[in-house]
mmCIF file of C-alpha atoms in Angstrom:
data_model
loop_
_atom_site.group_PDB
_atom_site.id
_atom_site.type_symbol
_atom_site.label_atom_id
_atom_site.label_comp_id
_atom_site.label_asym_id
_atom_site.label_seq_id
_atom_site.Cartn_x
_atom_site.Cartn_y
_atom_site.Cartn_z
ATOM 1 C CA VAL X 158 -20.820 20.959 -13.189
ATOM 2 C CA VAL X 159 -22.174 18.470 -15.723
ATOM 3 C CA ASP X 160 -24.736 17.193 -13.225
ATOM 4 C CA LEU X 161 -25.882 20.746 -12.532
ATOM 5 C CA GLY X 162 -26.027 21.535 -16.253
ATOM 6 C CA ASN X 163 -28.183 18.462 -16.859
ATOM 7 C CA TYR X 164 -30.405 19.418 -13.941
ATOM 8 C CA ILE X 165 -30.901 22.987 -15.197
ATOM 9 C CA ALA X 166 -31.718 21.784 -18.720
ATOM 10 C CA ALA X 167 -34.222 19.224 -17.417
ATOM 11 C CA LYS X 168 -35.964 21.838 -15.261
ATOM 12 C CA LEU X 169 -36.185 24.183 -18.255
ATOM 13 C CA GLY X 170 -37.387 21.385 -20.545
ATOM 14 C CA VAL X 171 -34.511 21.814 -22.993
ATOM 15 C CA LYS X 172 -31.716 19.593 -24.264
ATOM 16 C CA PHE X 173 -28.425 19.777 -22.364
ATOM 17 C CA ASP X 174 -25.760 20.603 -24.922
ATOM 18 C CA PRO X 175 -22.418 21.195 -23.178
ATOM 19 C CA VAL X 176 -19.973 23.628 -24.749
ATOM 20 C CA ILE X 177 -16.418 22.539 -24.016
ATOM 21 C CA TYR X 178 -13.424 24.813 -24.469
ATOM 22 C CA ALA X 179 -9.884 23.615 -25.137
ATOM 23 C CA ASN X 180 -8.472 25.999 -22.566
ATOM 24 C CA GLN X 181 -9.198 28.957 -20.305
ATOM 25 C CA GLU X 182 -8.273 31.471 -22.993
ATOM 26 C CA ALA X 183 -10.894 30.093 -25.394
ATOM 27 C CA TYR X 184 -13.441 30.085 -22.568
ATOM 28 C CA ALA X 185 -12.643 33.711 -21.699
ATOM 29 C CA GLN X 186 -13.045 34.736 -25.340
ATOM 30 C CA SER X 187 -16.497 33.104 -25.511
ATOM 31 C CA PHE X 188 -18.139 35.803 -23.382
ATOM 32 C CA GLY X 189 -20.368 38.000 -25.512
ATOM 33 C CA ASN X 190 -20.113 35.748 -28.585
ATOM 34 C CA GLY X 191 -23.432 33.909 -28.237
ATOM 35 C CA GLU X 192 -21.725 30.530 -27.850
ATOM 36 C CA TRP X 193 -23.693 29.518 -24.745
ATOM 37 C CA ASP X 194 -26.946 30.317 -22.953
ATOM 38 C CA VAL X 195 -25.790 29.523 -19.408
ATOM 39 C CA VAL X 196 -22.277 29.038 -18.091
ATOM 40 C CA ILE X 197 -21.369 27.554 -14.731
ATOM 41 C CA GLY X 198 -18.055 28.520 -13.218
ATOM 42 C CA VAL X 199 -15.999 30.576 -10.851
ATOM 43 C CA ARG X 200 -16.662 34.278 -10.428
ATOM 44 C CA SER X 201 -13.924 36.488 -11.804
ATOM 45 C CA ALA X 202 -13.296 39.967 -13.142
ATOM 46 C CA LEU X 203 -14.307 38.625 -16.562
ATOM 47 C CA THR X 204 -17.639 37.216 -15.421
ATOM 48 C CA ASP X 205 -18.383 40.306 -13.337
ATOM 49 C CA GLU X 206 -17.792 42.489 -16.409
ATOM 50 C CA LYS X 207 -19.376 40.405 -19.156
ATOM 51 C CA ALA X 208 -22.191 38.334 -17.620
ATOM 52 C CA ASP X 209 -25.083 38.463 -15.197
ATOM 53 C CA ARG X 210 -24.844 35.939 -12.382
ATOM 54 C CA THR X 211 -26.915 34.012 -9.922
ATOM 55 C CA PRO X 212 -26.039 33.971 -6.243
ATOM 56 C CA ASP X 213 -23.022 31.800 -5.422
ATOM 57 C CA PHE X 214 -23.788 28.128 -4.993
ATOM 58 C CA MET X 215 -20.380 26.718 -4.069
ATOM 59 C CA VAL X 216 -16.920 27.720 -2.875
ATOM 60 C CA ALA X 217 -13.650 25.932 -3.642
ATOM 61 C CA ASP X 218 -10.051 26.716 -2.822
ATOM 62 C CA ALA X 219 -7.604 27.568 -5.577
ATOM 63 C CA MET X 220 -4.170 26.143 -4.886
ATOM 64 C CA TYR X 221 -0.722 25.532 -6.353
ATOM 65 C CA ILE X 222 1.051 22.352 -7.350
ATOM 66 C CA ALA X 223 4.842 22.307 -7.318
ATOM 67 C CA GLY X 224 6.844 20.597 -10.012
ATOM 68 C CA PRO X 225 9.163 17.665 -9.236
ATOM 69 C CA GLY X 226 12.115 18.728 -7.093
ATOM 70 C CA ARG X 227 10.446 21.966 -6.010
ATOM 71 C CA ALA X 228 9.039 22.461 -2.521
ATOM 72 C CA PHE X 229 6.973 25.177 -0.886
ATOM 73 C CA ILE X 230 5.777 24.869 2.704
ATOM 74 C CA HIS X 231 2.623 26.927 2.090
ATOM 75 C CA ALA X 232 0.850 28.869 -0.651
ATOM 76 C CA SER X 233 1.680 32.096 1.178
ATOM 77 C CA LYS X 234 5.396 31.427 0.513
ATOM 78 C CA VAL X 235 5.067 31.292 -3.298
ATOM 79 C CA ASP X 236 4.983 35.049 -3.930
ATOM 80 C CA ARG X 237 8.692 35.772 -3.805
ATOM 81 C CA PRO X 238 11.350 36.875 -6.302
ATOM 82 C CA GLY X 239 12.494 34.233 -8.756
ATOM 83 C CA VAL X 240 9.405 32.026 -8.452
ATOM 84 C CA LYS X 241 7.604 31.315 -11.727
ATOM 85 C CA VAL X 242 3.863 30.723 -11.353
ATOM 86 C CA GLY X 243 2.142 29.004 -14.265
ATOM 87 C CA VAL X 244 -1.418 29.922 -15.147
ATOM 88 C CA SER X 245 -3.804 29.100 -17.967
ATOM 89 C CA LYS X 246 -3.591 32.131 -20.241
ATOM 90 C CA GLY X 247 -6.735 34.261 -19.878
ATOM 91 C CA GLY X 248 -8.236 32.078 -17.144
ATOM 92 C CA GLY X 249 -9.367 32.948 -13.661
ATOM 93 C CA SER X 250 -5.945 32.194 -12.145
ATOM 94 C CA ASP X 251 -4.330 34.523 -14.694
ATOM 95 C CA GLN X 252 -6.826 37.290 -13.956
ATOM 96 C CA HIS X 253 -6.452 36.998 -10.195
ATOM 97 C CA LEU X 254 -2.734 36.330 -9.803
ATOM 98 C CA SER X 255 -1.666 38.896 -12.406
ATOM 99 C CA ARG X 256 -3.157 41.513 -10.091
ATOM 100 C CA SER X 257 -2.292 40.036 -6.701
ATOM 101 C CA LEU X 258 1.232 38.603 -6.944
ATOM 102 C CA THR X 259 3.835 41.237 -6.178
ATOM 103 C CA ALA X 260 7.173 39.394 -6.412
ATOM 104 C CA ALA X 261 6.660 36.090 -8.244
ATOM 105 C CA HIS X 262 6.507 36.064 -12.043
ATOM 106 C CA VAL X 263 3.261 34.952 -13.719
ATOM 107 C CA VAL X 264 3.887 32.733 -16.752
ATOM 108 C CA ARG X 265 0.869 32.543 -19.059
ATOM 109 C CA ILE X 266 0.592 29.271 -20.958
ATOM 110 C CA PRO X 267 -2.218 28.044 -23.211
ATOM 111 C CA GLY X 268 -4.401 26.060 -20.851
ATOM 112 C CA GLY X 269 -4.931 22.384 -20.509
ATOM 113 C CA VAL X 270 -3.508 19.777 -18.178
ATOM 114 C CA PRO X 271 -0.945 18.462 -20.715
ATOM 115 C CA ASN X 272 0.517 21.970 -21.121
ATOM 116 C CA ALA X 273 0.636 22.455 -17.344
ATOM 117 C CA ILE X 274 2.400 19.119 -16.878
ATOM 118 C CA GLU X 275 4.953 19.939 -19.561
ATOM 119 C CA ALA X 276 5.635 23.401 -18.096
ATOM 120 C CA LEU X 277 6.215 21.897 -14.643
ATOM 121 C CA ARG X 278 8.307 18.995 -16.006
ATOM 122 C CA ALA X 279 10.503 21.308 -18.108
ATOM 123 C CA GLY X 280 10.978 23.834 -15.292
ATOM 124 C CA THR X 281 9.303 26.589 -17.292
ATOM 125 C CA VAL X 282 7.295 27.182 -14.109
ATOM 126 C CA ASP X 283 7.912 26.257 -10.472
ATOM 127 C CA VAL X 284 4.242 25.925 -9.542
ATOM 128 C CA TRP X 285 0.930 25.782 -11.389
ATOM 129 C CA ALA X 286 -2.147 27.600 -10.066
ATOM 130 C CA ALA X 287 -5.581 26.018 -10.501
ATOM 131 C CA ASN X 288 -8.602 24.446 -8.882
ATOM 132 C CA PRO X 289 -8.265 21.172 -6.937
ATOM 133 C CA VAL X 290 -9.716 19.018 -9.747
ATOM 134 C CA THR X 291 -7.100 20.263 -12.226
ATOM 135 C CA LEU X 292 -4.342 19.918 -9.640
ATOM 136 C CA GLN X 293 -5.315 16.288 -9.037
ATOM 137 C CA GLU X 294 -5.122 15.588 -12.782
ATOM 138 C CA ILE X 295 -1.668 17.183 -12.888
ATOM 139 C CA GLU X 296 -0.492 15.245 -9.829
ATOM 140 C CA ASP X 297 -1.766 11.987 -11.366
ATOM 141 C CA GLY X 298 0.074 12.731 -14.617
ATOM 142 C CA LEU X 299 3.351 14.046 -13.189
ATOM 143 C CA PRO X 300 5.196 11.838 -10.707
ATOM 144 C CA GLY X 301 7.055 13.892 -8.121
ATOM 145 C CA SER X 302 4.686 16.855 -8.281
ATOM 146 C CA LYS X 303 3.060 17.868 -5.018
ATOM 147 C CA VAL X 304 0.120 20.081 -4.075
ATOM 148 C CA VAL X 305 1.303 23.023 -1.983
ATOM 149 C CA PRO X 306 -0.573 23.313 1.347
ATOM 150 C CA GLY X 307 -2.926 26.255 1.668
ATOM 151 C CA ALA X 308 -5.027 28.184 -0.809
ATOM 152 C CA TRP X 309 -4.108 31.378 -2.615
ATOM 153 C CA THR X 310 -7.799 32.243 -2.894
ATOM 154 C CA THR X 311 -11.232 30.738 -2.524
ATOM 155 C CA GLY X 312 -13.288 30.707 -5.688
ATOM 156 C CA ARG X 313 -16.984 31.437 -5.559
ATOM 157 C CA TYR X 314 -18.998 29.511 -8.133
ATOM 158 C CA ALA X 315 -22.201 30.720 -9.762
ATOM 159 C CA ALA X 316 -24.187 30.340 -12.954
ATOM 160 C CA PHE X 317 -24.026 33.123 -15.518
ATOM 161 C CA LEU X 318 -26.215 34.394 -18.323
ATOM 162 C CA PRO X 319 -25.067 36.624 -21.167
ATOM 163 C CA ARG X 320 -25.107 40.246 -20.040
ATOM 164 C CA GLY X 321 -28.297 42.203 -20.607
ATOM 165 C CA ARG X 322 -30.989 39.559 -20.212
ATOM 166 C CA SER X 323 -34.024 40.484 -18.170
ATOM 167 C CA VAL X 324 -34.089 39.792 -14.452
ATOM 168 C CA ALA X 325 -36.691 37.003 -14.868
ATOM 169 C CA PRO X 326 -34.342 34.408 -16.461
ATOM 170 C CA ARG X 327 -31.660 35.095 -13.857
ATOM 171 C CA ASP X 328 -34.222 34.727 -11.044
ATOM 172 C CA ARG X 329 -35.519 31.455 -12.540
ATOM 173 C CA LEU X 330 -31.980 30.119 -12.867
ATOM 174 C CA ALA X 331 -31.288 31.040 -9.229
ATOM 175 C CA GLU X 332 -34.465 29.158 -8.170
ATOM 176 C CA ILE X 333 -33.339 26.053 -10.066
ATOM 177 C CA ILE X 334 -29.885 26.176 -8.479
ATOM 178 C CA ASP X 335 -31.391 26.600 -5.003
ATOM 179 C CA GLU X 336 -33.514 23.512 -5.688
ATOM 180 C CA ALA X 337 -30.411 21.643 -6.887
ATOM 181 C CA LYS X 338 -28.733 22.465 -3.568
ATOM 182 C CA ARG X 339 -31.765 21.345 -1.556
ATOM 183 C CA THR X 340 -32.031 18.046 -3.442
ATOM 184 C CA GLY X 341 -28.313 17.228 -3.277
ATOM 185 C CA VAL X 342 -27.419 17.758 -6.941
ATOM 186 C CA VAL X 343 -25.009 20.434 -5.667
ATOM 187 C CA GLN X 344 -23.143 19.412 -2.527
#
């Protein structure tokens, strides 16, 4: 994402100034507040409602990681009574799983890898739902944790502009992203 952000800024002739959020909840609250000009991330109900997007440029599976001593043979076996699924409060996993899980209980926790690790270690949650990069950070920081085979969804990534801009900036952004794909910046 940083490489793509740098690439977009260079093509537009502007300084790349990343805006970093402490957690998914803070990120979700940023929409409509003028805190960023372009955001790169996964499509969700939030982005569909509050931003204009480019075509998708990447897909990535969203998966679970089980805490130490907990085992699930596949992601499709997580949605059952008594299972506690941890999500970053207000994030994409929260938005998606709060609507799609029918038996498991969604536990919303302020985001961030340290909070996810602590929730898994303490048994507050049985599994944590996130993207593979976050899951790897959790697995590296929590001995005995294990990524559950299978995905619970596939995220579609795009770039977003604040809602209501003209079509021209969105089209230009889409052209830049297409060029980034052709040149290997996005793989």
